[in-house]
Each structure stands twice: as C-alpha cells, then as structure tokens.
Amino acid sequence: DDDSQEYKLVLLGESSVGKSSLVLRYCKDQFFDSQEPTIGAAFLTQAVQFNDLEIKLQIWDTAGQERYHSLAPMYYKGASAAIVVYDITNPTSFDRAKQWVNELQSNGPPDIVIAFAGNKFDLESRRKVEARDGEAYANNQGLIFMETSAKTGYNVDDIFFKLTTKLPKK
Ligand code: GDP
Ligand code: MG
C-alpha cells in the first residue's frame, strides 16, 4: 500500500558469528544449536510498525560474502542498513567486523545505517572481547552498538528496531 516503505538490510561478518541465527530468531523466533540454519531464500521480508507507518525490511543473509569477497559489493549494493556481526568469544571475528565497517564506509551506499553486534552474549564464560571495546569502537564510528544473543533472544528485536528508527524517510 501507499504507506509501505521497503528497505534492504544486509548482514555482514565472519562465518559462524551467528548472522543466520540472528535473522532466524528475529523473523521466526527460532534457534538451532548445532545445525547451521538455512534461510532458503535470497532474502526474507519482515514488517515493522513504526510511527504509524509499516516499514518492510528486506533482510539479506548469504554465506557467499564471507568466502568470496569479490561478491560483497553486489551484496551490499542498494542497502539502506547493515548489521555487522562479530562473536564475543572470537577476537578475529571482531577484527574482521571492523574491516567490514571500513569497507561499507568507503565503498558502500553513502547513507547506509550501520549497527555493530557483539553476538553470543550468552557465552559470558568464554568472552574474549570486552563490551567496552565493542562500544568504544562503535561510538567512535557513529554506529549503533548492542551485544546480542540469537540463542536467548537477548537484544535481537531491539537491534533490528533501533536500526529501523534510524532509516531515512522515503
Ligand atoms: P553464520 O555463519 O554467521 O550465519 O552463523 P550461524 O548463524 O550459522 O551460527 C553458527 C553457529 O553458532 C551455530 O552453531 C549456531 O547455533 C551458533 N550460534 C549462533 N548465535 C549464537 C548465540 O547467540 N549464542 C550461542 N551460544 N551460539 C550461537
Ligand atoms: Mg549463515
């Protein structure tokens, strides 16, 4: 309908940080411990009510951008928003996530809204990246920051909603 606005949102980050799991938790309220979740489509569409408007998020989650870096620009082309994900138990994934932010800021769409997600918050006993380090980096770069858990659902709706509130009006 006329009130509906559709935006492309992409997930970026190293393999296994929980990108597919975050999408599955957000769109279907499901989580799988061992099995890698298969989304089974190029993207999922999720409706969000915000300020009397229905916003549609077209959520892209593919594995190709991790392994075939040359595909990445095609993947984030036309995106209004990105969630760059790392795993709080994996410092390498934190470095990789910063590289993705860098790439989005230099080559991505100019007005892209970026959220930085430290996922697997439930694995506190195995934490190797401090929340304050994620937060300091995100604040410095002007990104939304939250730690999340696709497993428990912690901050999952919140990070998608916070992104929605920052989208430019169409
Ligand atoms: P992707 O490669 O980034 O899409 O990561 P996946 O969503 O496939 O997740 C990789 C693995 O991490 C799977 O075994 C998931 O069950 C697990 N996983 C994802 N998110 C979480 C989380 O928040 N907490 C825990 N404990 N495990 C998670
Ligand atoms: Mg995946």
PDB file of N, CA, C and O in Angstrom, residues 35-108:
ATOM      1  N   GLN A  35      22.874 -27.388  14.196  1.00  0.00           N
ATOM      2  CA  GLN A  35      22.635 -27.352  12.765  1.00  0.00           C
ATOM      3  C   GLN A  35      22.747 -25.919  12.253  1.00  0.00           C
ATOM      4  O   GLN A  35      22.207 -24.995  12.844  1.00  0.00           O
ATOM      5  N   GLU A  36      23.465 -25.739  11.155  1.00  0.00           N
ATOM      6  CA  GLU A  36      23.520 -24.410  10.564  1.00  0.00           C
ATOM      7  C   GLU A  36      22.166 -24.095   9.925  1.00  0.00           C
ATOM      8  O   GLU A  36      21.673 -24.838   9.101  1.00  0.00           O
ATOM      9  N   PRO A  37      21.538 -23.008  10.353  1.00  0.00           N
ATOM     10  CA  PRO A  37      20.205 -22.728   9.815  1.00  0.00           C
ATOM     11  C   PRO A  37      20.255 -22.332   8.341  1.00  0.00           C
ATOM     12  O   PRO A  37      21.160 -21.630   7.916  1.00  0.00           O
ATOM     13  N   THR A  38      19.323 -22.827   7.611  1.00  0.00           N
ATOM     14  CA  THR A  38      19.221 -22.473   6.195  1.00  0.00           C
ATOM     15  C   THR A  38      18.019 -21.565   6.023  1.00  0.00           C
ATOM     16  O   THR A  38      16.911 -21.924   6.397  1.00  0.00           O
ATOM     17  N   ILE A  39      18.254 -20.406   5.512  1.00  0.00           N
ATOM     18  CA  ILE A  39      17.153 -19.471   5.321  1.00  0.00           C
ATOM     19  C   ILE A  39      16.314 -19.911   4.118  1.00  0.00           C
ATOM     20  O   ILE A  39      15.103 -19.794   4.124  1.00  0.00           O
ATOM     21  N   GLY A  40      16.959 -20.416   3.095  1.00  0.00           N
ATOM     22  CA  GLY A  40      16.223 -20.994   1.975  1.00  0.00           C
ATOM     23  C   GLY A  40      15.654 -20.000   0.999  1.00  0.00           C
ATOM     24  O   GLY A  40      14.771 -20.322   0.220  1.00  0.00           O
ATOM     25  N   ALA A  41      16.129 -18.771   1.045  1.00  0.00           N
ATOM     26  CA  ALA A  41      15.683 -17.757   0.100  1.00  0.00           C
ATOM     27  C   ALA A  41      16.775 -16.714   0.003  1.00  0.00           C
ATOM     28  O   ALA A  41      17.639 -16.627   0.877  1.00  0.00           O
ATOM     29  N   ALA A  42      16.751 -15.892  -1.030  1.00  0.00           N
ATOM     30  CA  ALA A  42      17.747 -14.839  -1.158  1.00  0.00           C
ATOM     31  C   ALA A  42      17.579 -13.830  -0.030  1.00  0.00           C
ATOM     32  O   ALA A  42      18.555 -13.330   0.504  1.00  0.00           O
ATOM     33  N   PHE A  43      16.340 -13.549   0.311  1.00  0.00           N
ATOM     34  CA  PHE A  43      16.100 -12.636   1.434  1.00  0.00           C
ATOM     35  C   PHE A  43      14.746 -12.945   2.072  1.00  0.00           C
ATOM     36  O   PHE A  43      13.897 -13.583   1.473  1.00  0.00           O
ATOM     37  N   LEU A  44      14.572 -12.486   3.293  1.00  0.00           N
ATOM     38  CA  LEU A  44      13.294 -12.577   3.993  1.00  0.00           C
ATOM     39  C   LEU A  44      12.753 -11.171   4.158  1.00  0.00           C
ATOM     40  O   LEU A  44      13.522 -10.229   4.322  1.00  0.00           O
ATOM     41  N   THR A  45      11.439 -11.045   4.132  1.00  0.00           N
ATOM     42  CA  THR A  45      10.841  -9.732   4.357  1.00  0.00           C
ATOM     43  C   THR A  45      10.130  -9.727   5.701  1.00  0.00           C
ATOM     44  O   THR A  45       9.395 -10.645   6.020  1.00  0.00           O
ATOM     45  N   GLN A  46      10.419  -8.705   6.480  1.00  0.00           N
ATOM     46  CA  GLN A  46       9.815  -8.587   7.802  1.00  0.00           C
ATOM     47  C   GLN A  46       9.165  -7.204   7.919  1.00  0.00           C
ATOM     48  O   GLN A  46       9.800  -6.195   7.620  1.00  0.00           O
ATOM     49  N   ALA A  47       7.908  -7.178   8.343  1.00  0.00           N
ATOM     50  CA  ALA A  47       7.212  -5.904   8.507  1.00  0.00           C
ATOM     51  C   ALA A  47       7.437  -5.366   9.910  1.00  0.00           C
ATOM     52  O   ALA A  47       7.419  -6.121  10.870  1.00  0.00           O
ATOM     53  N   VAL A  48       7.689  -4.082  10.021  1.00  0.00           N
ATOM     54  CA  VAL A  48       7.889  -3.431  11.315  1.00  0.00           C
ATOM     55  C   VAL A  48       6.964  -2.221  11.381  1.00  0.00           C
ATOM     56  O   VAL A  48       6.920  -1.420  10.445  1.00  0.00           O
ATOM     57  N   GLN A  49       6.220  -2.079  12.478  1.00  0.00           N
ATOM     58  CA  GLN A  49       5.364  -0.904  12.671  1.00  0.00           C
ATOM     59  C   GLN A  49       6.175   0.172  13.372  1.00  0.00           C
ATOM     60  O   GLN A  49       6.766  -0.093  14.415  1.00  0.00           O
ATOM     61  N   PHE A  50       6.203   1.352  12.799  1.00  0.00           N
ATOM     62  CA  PHE A  50       6.985   2.423  13.403  1.00  0.00           C
ATOM     63  C   PHE A  50       6.401   3.774  13.021  1.00  0.00           C
ATOM     64  O   PHE A  50       6.213   4.042  11.837  1.00  0.00           O
ATOM     65  N   ASN A  51       6.073   4.606  14.014  1.00  0.00           N
ATOM     66  CA  ASN A  51       5.497   5.938  13.757  1.00  0.00           C
ATOM     67  C   ASN A  51       4.292   5.887  12.822  1.00  0.00           C
ATOM     68  O   ASN A  51       4.227   6.645  11.859  1.00  0.00           O
ATOM     69  N   ASP A  52       3.346   4.990  13.075  1.00  0.00           N
ATOM     70  CA  ASP A  52       2.139   4.846  12.257  1.00  0.00           C
ATOM     71  C   ASP A  52       2.419   4.403  10.826  1.00  0.00           C
ATOM     72  O   ASP A  52       1.548   4.476   9.977  1.00  0.00           O
ATOM     73  N   LEU A  53       3.648   3.991  10.574  1.00  0.00           N
ATOM     74  CA  LEU A  53       3.989   3.522   9.236  1.00  0.00           C
ATOM     75  C   LEU A  53       4.305   2.040   9.307  1.00  0.00           C
ATOM     76  O   LEU A  53       4.823   1.574  10.310  1.00  0.00           O
ATOM     77  N   GLU A  54       4.019   1.349   8.215  1.00  0.00           N
ATOM     78  CA  GLU A  54       4.536  -0.011   8.134  1.00  0.00           C
ATOM     79  C   GLU A  54       5.785   0.010   7.275  1.00  0.00           C
ATOM     80  O   GLU A  54       5.755   0.376   6.102  1.00  0.00           O
ATOM     81  N   ILE A  55       6.888  -0.361   7.901  1.00  0.00           N
ATOM     82  CA  ILE A  55       8.150  -0.430   7.187  1.00  0.00           C
ATOM     83  C   ILE A  55       8.436  -1.890   6.868  1.00  0.00           C
ATOM     84  O   ILE A  55       8.200  -2.763   7.705  1.00  0.00           O
ATOM     85  N   LYS A  56       8.890  -2.168   5.658  1.00  0.00           N
ATOM     86  CA  LYS A  56       9.255  -3.537   5.327  1.00  0.00           C
ATOM     87  C   LYS A  56      10.775  -3.642   5.208  1.00  0.00           C
ATOM     88  O   LYS A  56      11.401  -2.918   4.444  1.00  0.00           O
ATOM     89  N   LEU A  57      11.334  -4.545   5.989  1.00  0.00           N
ATOM     90  CA  LEU A  57      12.767  -4.812   5.900  1.00  0.00           C
ATOM     91  C   LEU A  57      12.970  -6.022   5.001  1.00  0.00           C
ATOM     92  O   LEU A  57      12.410  -7.090   5.243  1.00  0.00           O
ATOM     93  N   GLN A  58      13.782  -5.810   3.985  1.00  0.00           N
ATOM     94  CA  GLN A  58      14.159  -6.919   3.107  1.00  0.00           C
ATOM     95  C   GLN A  58      15.534  -7.385   3.607  1.00  0.00           C
ATOM     96  O   GLN A  58      16.533  -6.698   3.386  1.00  0.00           O
ATOM     97  N   ILE A  59      15.557  -8.494   4.315  1.00  0.00           N
ATOM     98  CA  ILE A  59      16.759  -8.907   5.041  1.00  0.00           C
ATOM     99  C   ILE A  59      17.559  -9.943   4.255  1.00  0.00           C
ATOM    100  O   ILE A  59      17.070 -11.034   3.984  1.00  0.00           O
ATOM    101  N   TRP A  60      18.796  -9.549   3.890  1.00  0.00           N
ATOM    102  CA  TRP A  60      19.667 -10.400   3.074  1.00  0.00           C
ATOM    103  C   TRP A  60      20.703 -11.085   3.934  1.00  0.00           C
ATOM    104  O   TRP A  60      21.463 -10.446   4.644  1.00  0.00           O
ATOM    105  N   ASP A  61      20.745 -12.402   3.829  1.00  0.00           N
ATOM    106  CA  ASP A  61      21.699 -13.199   4.587  1.00  0.00           C
ATOM    107  C   ASP A  61      22.229 -14.298   3.680  1.00  0.00           C
ATOM    108  O   ASP A  61      21.543 -15.271   3.440  1.00  0.00           O
ATOM    109  N   THR A  62      23.413 -14.099   3.159  1.00  0.00           N
ATOM    110  CA  THR A  62      24.003 -15.169   2.338  1.00  0.00           C
ATOM    111  C   THR A  62      25.378 -15.503   2.875  1.00  0.00           C
ATOM    112  O   THR A  62      26.006 -14.707   3.570  1.00  0.00           O
ATOM    113  N   ALA A  63      25.842 -16.693   2.568  1.00  0.00           N
ATOM    114  CA  ALA A  63      27.168 -17.118   3.006  1.00  0.00           C
ATOM    115  C   ALA A  63      28.247 -16.648   2.032  1.00  0.00           C
ATOM    116  O   ALA A  63      29.413 -16.585   2.382  1.00  0.00           O
ATOM    117  N   GLY A  64      27.844 -16.314   0.807  1.00  0.00           N
ATOM    118  CA  GLY A  64      28.822 -16.019  -0.244  1.00  0.00           C
ATOM    119  C   GLY A  64      29.780 -14.886   0.072  1.00  0.00           C
ATOM    120  O   GLY A  64      30.968 -14.952  -0.250  1.00  0.00           O
ATOM    121  N   GLN A  65      29.275 -13.854   0.779  1.00  0.00           N
ATOM    122  CA  GLN A  65      30.116 -12.679   1.057  1.00  0.00           C
ATOM    123  C   GLN A  65      31.291 -13.016   1.974  1.00  0.00           C
ATOM    124  O   GLN A  65      32.280 -12.313   1.994  1.00  0.00           O
ATOM    125  N   GLU A  66      31.183 -14.110   2.752  1.00  0.00           N
ATOM    126  CA  GLU A  66      32.282 -14.464   3.648  1.00  0.00           C
ATOM    127  C   GLU A  66      33.433 -15.085   2.856  1.00  0.00           C
ATOM    128  O   GLU A  66      34.592 -14.769   3.065  1.00  0.00           O
ATOM    129  N   ARG A  67      33.077 -16.014   1.979  1.00  0.00           N
ATOM    130  CA  ARG A  67      34.102 -16.802   1.292  1.00  0.00           C
ATOM    131  C   ARG A  67      34.581 -16.145   0.010  1.00  0.00           C
ATOM    132  O   ARG A  67      35.739 -16.253  -0.341  1.00  0.00           O
ATOM    133  N   TYR A  68      33.670 -15.503  -0.703  1.00  0.00           N
ATOM    134  CA  TYR A  68      34.036 -14.898  -1.988  1.00  0.00           C
ATOM    135  C   TYR A  68      33.923 -13.398  -1.843  1.00  0.00           C
ATOM    136  O   TYR A  68      32.895 -12.812  -2.134  1.00  0.00           O
ATOM    137  N   HIS A  69      34.993 -12.813  -1.375  1.00  0.00           N
ATOM    138  CA  HIS A  69      34.932 -11.400  -1.022  1.00  0.00           C
ATOM    139  C   HIS A  69      34.507 -10.522  -2.194  1.00  0.00           C
ATOM    140  O   HIS A  69      33.868  -9.489  -2.017  1.00  0.00           O
ATOM    141  N   SER A  70      34.852 -10.942  -3.414  1.00  0.00           N
ATOM    142  CA  SER A  70      34.532 -10.138  -4.594  1.00  0.00           C
ATOM    143  C   SER A  70      33.021  -9.980  -4.779  1.00  0.00           C
ATOM    144  O   SER A  70      32.566  -9.072  -5.469  1.00  0.00           O
ATOM    145  N   LEU A  71      32.235 -10.858  -4.150  1.00  0.00           N
ATOM    146  CA  LEU A  71      30.768 -10.757  -4.266  1.00  0.00           C
ATOM    147  C   LEU A  71      30.193  -9.666  -3.370  1.00  0.00           C
ATOM    148  O   LEU A  71      29.061  -9.219  -3.570  1.00  0.00           O
ATOM    149  N   ALA A  72      30.971  -9.254  -2.369  1.00  0.00           N
ATOM    150  CA  ALA A  72      30.430  -8.375  -1.340  1.00  0.00           C
ATOM    151  C   ALA A  72      29.792  -7.093  -1.881  1.00  0.00           C
ATOM    152  O   ALA A  72      28.685  -6.745  -1.474  1.00  0.00           O
ATOM    153  N   PRO A  73      30.456  -6.360  -2.805  1.00  0.00           N
ATOM    154  CA  PRO A  73      29.849  -5.125  -3.292  1.00  0.00           C
ATOM    155  C   PRO A  73      28.472  -5.324  -3.929  1.00  0.00           C
ATOM    156  O   PRO A  73      27.574  -4.498  -3.744  1.00  0.00           O
ATOM    157  N   MET A  74      28.278  -6.448  -4.618  1.00  0.00           N
ATOM    158  CA  MET A  74      26.959  -6.755  -5.185  1.00  0.00           C
ATOM    159  C   MET A  74      25.943  -6.947  -4.079  1.00  0.00           C
ATOM    160  O   MET A  74      24.782  -6.589  -4.194  1.00  0.00           O
ATOM    161  N   TYR A  75      26.419  -7.566  -3.027  1.00  0.00           N
ATOM    162  CA  TYR A  75      25.563  -7.924  -1.899  1.00  0.00           C
ATOM    163  C   TYR A  75      25.056  -6.669  -1.161  1.00  0.00           C
ATOM    164  O   TYR A  75      23.875  -6.546  -0.858  1.00  0.00           O
ATOM    165  N   TYR A  76      25.961  -5.716  -0.896  1.00  0.00           N
ATOM    166  CA  TYR A  76      25.502  -4.539  -0.129  1.00  0.00           C
ATOM    167  C   TYR A  76      25.050  -3.380  -1.011  1.00  0.00           C
ATOM    168  O   TYR A  76      24.627  -2.331  -0.510  1.00  0.00           O
ATOM    169  N   LYS A  77      25.099  -3.554  -2.314  1.00  0.00           N
ATOM    170  CA  LYS A  77      24.602  -2.519  -3.231  1.00  0.00           C
ATOM    171  C   LYS A  77      23.125  -2.211  -2.942  1.00  0.00           C
ATOM    172  O   LYS A  77      22.314  -3.116  -2.828  1.00  0.00           O
ATOM    173  N   GLY A  78      22.798  -0.943  -2.819  1.00  0.00           N
ATOM    174  CA  GLY A  78      21.407  -0.553  -2.604  1.00  0.00           C
ATOM    175  C   GLY A  78      20.902  -0.779  -1.193  1.00  0.00           C
ATOM    176  O   GLY A  78      19.722  -0.577  -0.907  1.00  0.00           O
ATOM    177  N   ALA A  79      21.794  -1.176  -0.287  1.00  0.00           N
ATOM    178  CA  ALA A  79      21.357  -1.423   1.093  1.00  0.00           C
ATOM    179  C   ALA A  79      21.167  -0.108   1.840  1.00  0.00           C
ATOM    180  O   ALA A  79      21.972   0.813   1.721  1.00  0.00           O
ATOM    181  N   SER A  80      20.092  -0.013   2.613  1.00  0.00           N
ATOM    182  CA  SER A  80      19.861   1.144   3.477  1.00  0.00           C
ATOM    183  C   SER A  80      20.449   0.917   4.856  1.00  0.00           C
ATOM    184  O   SER A  80      20.685   1.865   5.595  1.00  0.00           O
ATOM    185  N   ALA A  81      20.642  -0.354   5.196  1.00  0.00           N
ATOM    186  CA  ALA A  81      21.099  -0.685   6.537  1.00  0.00           C
ATOM    187  C   ALA A  81      21.947  -1.953   6.523  1.00  0.00           C
ATOM    188  O   ALA A  81      21.785  -2.800   5.645  1.00  0.00           O
ATOM    189  N   ALA A  82      22.851  -2.040   7.501  1.00  0.00           N
ATOM    190  CA  ALA A  82      23.681  -3.239   7.646  1.00  0.00           C
ATOM    191  C   ALA A  82      23.823  -3.565   9.120  1.00  0.00           C
ATOM    192  O   ALA A  82      23.925  -2.659   9.954  1.00  0.00           O
ATOM    193  N   ILE A  83      23.822  -4.847   9.435  1.00  0.00           N
ATOM    194  CA  ILE A  83      24.234  -5.294  10.763  1.00  0.00           C
ATOM    195  C   ILE A  83      25.538  -6.051  10.576  1.00  0.00           C
ATOM    196  O   ILE A  83      25.591  -7.060   9.880  1.00  0.00           O
ATOM    197  N   VAL A  84      26.611  -5.499  11.152  1.00  0.00           N
ATOM    198  CA  VAL A  84      27.921  -6.135  11.081  1.00  0.00           C
ATOM    199  C   VAL A  84      28.104  -6.892  12.396  1.00  0.00           C
ATOM    200  O   VAL A  84      28.021  -6.306  13.475  1.00  0.00           O
ATOM    201  N   VAL A  85      28.317  -8.197  12.274  1.00  0.00           N
ATOM    202  CA  VAL A  85      28.267  -9.077  13.443  1.00  0.00           C
ATOM    203  C   VAL A  85      29.647  -9.659  13.755  1.00  0.00           C
ATOM    204  O   VAL A  85      30.391 -10.039  12.845  1.00  0.00           O
ATOM    205  N   TYR A  86      29.989  -9.707  15.047  1.00  0.00           N
ATOM    206  CA  TYR A  86      31.132 -10.498  15.496  1.00  0.00           C
ATOM    207  C   TYR A  86      30.670 -11.372  16.646  1.00  0.00           C
ATOM    208  O   TYR A  86      29.542 -11.254  17.133  1.00  0.00           O
ATOM    209  N   ASP A  87      31.567 -12.260  17.075  1.00  0.00           N
ATOM    210  CA  ASP A  87      31.269 -13.213  18.143  1.00  0.00           C
ATOM    211  C   ASP A  87      32.142 -12.814  19.337  1.00  0.00           C
ATOM    212  O   ASP A  87      33.372 -12.725  19.201  1.00  0.00           O
ATOM    213  N   ILE A  88      31.539 -12.543  20.484  1.00  0.00           N
ATOM    214  CA  ILE A  88      32.302 -12.022  21.635  1.00  0.00           C
ATOM    215  C   ILE A  88      33.343 -13.018  22.158  1.00  0.00           C
ATOM    216  O   ILE A  88      34.216 -12.645  22.920  1.00  0.00           O
ATOM    217  N   THR A  89      33.290 -14.271  21.703  1.00  0.00           N
ATOM    218  CA  THR A  89      34.297 -15.259  22.117  1.00  0.00           C
ATOM    219  C   THR A  89      35.442 -15.373  21.111  1.00  0.00           C
ATOM    220  O   THR A  89      36.359 -16.160  21.300  1.00  0.00           O
ATOM    221  N   ASN A  90      35.371 -14.556  20.030  1.00  0.00           N
ATOM    222  CA  ASN A  90      36.312 -14.717  18.910  1.00  0.00           C
ATOM    223  C   ASN A  90      36.906 -13.372  18.457  1.00  0.00           C
ATOM    224  O   ASN A  90      36.306 -12.654  17.657  1.00  0.00           O
ATOM    225  N   PRO A  91      38.107 -13.032  18.972  1.00  0.00           N
ATOM    226  CA  PRO A  91      38.732 -11.737  18.647  1.00  0.00           C
ATOM    227  C   PRO A  91      38.982 -11.536  17.150  1.00  0.00           C
ATOM    228  O   PRO A  91      38.902 -10.407  16.663  1.00  0.00           O
ATOM    229  N   THR A  92      39.277 -12.619  16.435  1.00  0.00           N
ATOM    230  CA  THR A  92      39.486 -12.496  14.982  1.00  0.00           C
ATOM    231  C   THR A  92      38.222 -11.988  14.301  1.00  0.00           C
ATOM    232  O   THR A  92      38.284 -11.176  13.373  1.00  0.00           O
ATOM    233  N   SER A  93      37.091 -12.447  14.778  1.00  0.00           N
ATOM    234  CA  SER A  93      35.822 -12.017  14.176  1.00  0.00           C
ATOM    235  C   SER A  93      35.562 -10.534  14.466  1.00  0.00           C
ATOM    236  O   SER A  93      34.902  -9.846  13.682  1.00  0.00           O
ATOM    237  N   PHE A  94      36.086 -10.049  15.592  1.00  0.00           N
ATOM    238  CA  PHE A  94      35.968  -8.629  15.944  1.00  0.00           C
ATOM    239  C   PHE A  94      36.796  -7.788  14.960  1.00  0.00           C
ATOM    240  O   PHE A  94      36.318  -6.767  14.437  1.00  0.00           O
ATOM    241  N   ASP A  95      38.015  -8.226  14.679  1.00  0.00           N
ATOM    242  CA  ASP A  95      38.862  -7.525  13.698  1.00  0.00           C
ATOM    243  C   ASP A  95      38.211  -7.533  12.319  1.00  0.00           C
ATOM    244  O   ASP A  95      38.198  -6.513  11.616  1.00  0.00           O
ATOM    245  N   ARG A  96      37.674  -8.678  11.948  1.00  0.00           N
ATOM    246  CA  ARG A  96      37.026  -8.819  10.641  1.00  0.00           C
ATOM    247  C   ARG A  96      35.815  -7.879  10.551  1.00  0.00           C
ATOM    248  O   ARG A  96      35.569  -7.268   9.513  1.00  0.00           O
ATOM    249  N   ALA A  97      35.073  -7.779  11.643  1.00  0.00           N
ATOM    250  CA  ALA A  97      33.885  -6.923  11.654  1.00  0.00           C
ATOM    251  C   ALA A  97      34.288  -5.461  11.431  1.00  0.00           C
ATOM    252  O   ALA A  97      33.634  -4.730  10.687  1.00  0.00           O
ATOM    253  N   LYS A  98      35.400  -5.048  12.046  1.00  0.00           N
ATOM    254  CA  LYS A  98      35.876  -3.673  11.844  1.00  0.00           C
ATOM    255  C   LYS A  98      36.258  -3.451  10.378  1.00  0.00           C
ATOM    256  O   LYS A  98      36.017  -2.373   9.828  1.00  0.00           O
ATOM    257  N   GLN A  99      36.838  -4.476   9.752  1.00  0.00           N
ATOM    258  CA  GLN A  99      37.174  -4.359   8.322  1.00  0.00           C
ATOM    259  C   GLN A  99      35.913  -4.188   7.474  1.00  0.00           C
ATOM    260  O   GLN A  99      35.899  -3.413   6.513  1.00  0.00           O
ATOM    261  N   TRP A 100      34.856  -4.916   7.852  1.00  0.00           N
ATOM    262  CA  TRP A 100      33.599  -4.770   7.100  1.00  0.00           C
ATOM    263  C   TRP A 100      33.041  -3.349   7.240  1.00  0.00           C
ATOM    264  O   TRP A 100      32.557  -2.766   6.273  1.00  0.00           O
ATOM    265  N   VAL A 101      33.113  -2.807   8.437  1.00  0.00           N
ATOM    266  CA  VAL A 101      32.623  -1.437   8.651  1.00  0.00           C
ATOM    267  C   VAL A 101      33.406  -0.468   7.774  1.00  0.00           C
ATOM    268  O   VAL A 101      32.838   0.381   7.081  1.00  0.00           O
ATOM    269  N   ASN A 102      34.725  -0.663   7.788  1.00  0.00           N
ATOM    270  CA  ASN A 102      35.610   0.151   6.971  1.00  0.00           C
ATOM    271  C   ASN A 102      35.210   0.103   5.489  1.00  0.00           C
ATOM    272  O   ASN A 102      35.124   1.127   4.814  1.00  0.00           O
ATOM    273  N   GLU A 103      35.005  -1.107   5.022  1.00  0.00           N
ATOM    274  CA  GLU A 103      34.631  -1.292   3.616  1.00  0.00           C
ATOM    275  C   GLU A 103      33.283  -0.642   3.309  1.00  0.00           C
ATOM    276  O   GLU A 103      33.130   0.018   2.286  1.00  0.00           O
ATOM    277  N   LEU A 104      32.312  -0.811   4.197  1.00  0.00           N
ATOM    278  CA  LEU A 104      30.995  -0.187   3.976  1.00  0.00           C
ATOM    279  C   LEU A 104      31.121   1.323   3.946  1.00  0.00           C
ATOM    280  O   LEU A 104      30.487   1.998   3.130  1.00  0.00           O
ATOM    281  N   GLN A 105      31.940   1.862   4.859  1.00  0.00           N
ATOM    282  CA  GLN A 105      32.091   3.314   4.924  1.00  0.00           C
ATOM    283  C   GLN A 105      32.817   3.866   3.699  1.00  0.00           C
ATOM    284  O   GLN A 105      32.535   4.981   3.268  1.00  0.00           O
ATOM    285  N   SER A 106      33.749   3.081   3.122  1.00  0.00           N
ATOM    286  CA  SER A 106      34.456   3.596   1.935  1.00  0.00           C
ATOM    287  C   SER A 106      33.760   3.263   0.618  1.00  0.00           C
ATOM    288  O   SER A 106      33.801   4.067  -0.308  1.00  0.00           O
ATOM    289  N   ASN A 107      33.132   2.091   0.522  1.00  0.00           N
ATOM    290  CA  ASN A 107      32.566   1.671  -0.771  1.00  0.00           C
ATOM    291  C   ASN A 107      31.061   1.443  -0.762  1.00  0.00           C
ATOM    292  O   ASN A 107      30.475   1.183  -1.807  1.00  0.00           O
ATOM    293  N   GLY A 108      30.439   1.481   0.395  1.00  0.00           N
ATOM    294  CA  GLY A 108      29.008   1.178   0.477  1.00  0.00           C
ATOM    295  C   GLY A 108      28.159   2.374   0.113  1.00  0.00           C
ATOM    296  O   GLY A 108      28.671   3.460  -0.149  1.00  0.00           O
TER     297      GLY A 108
END
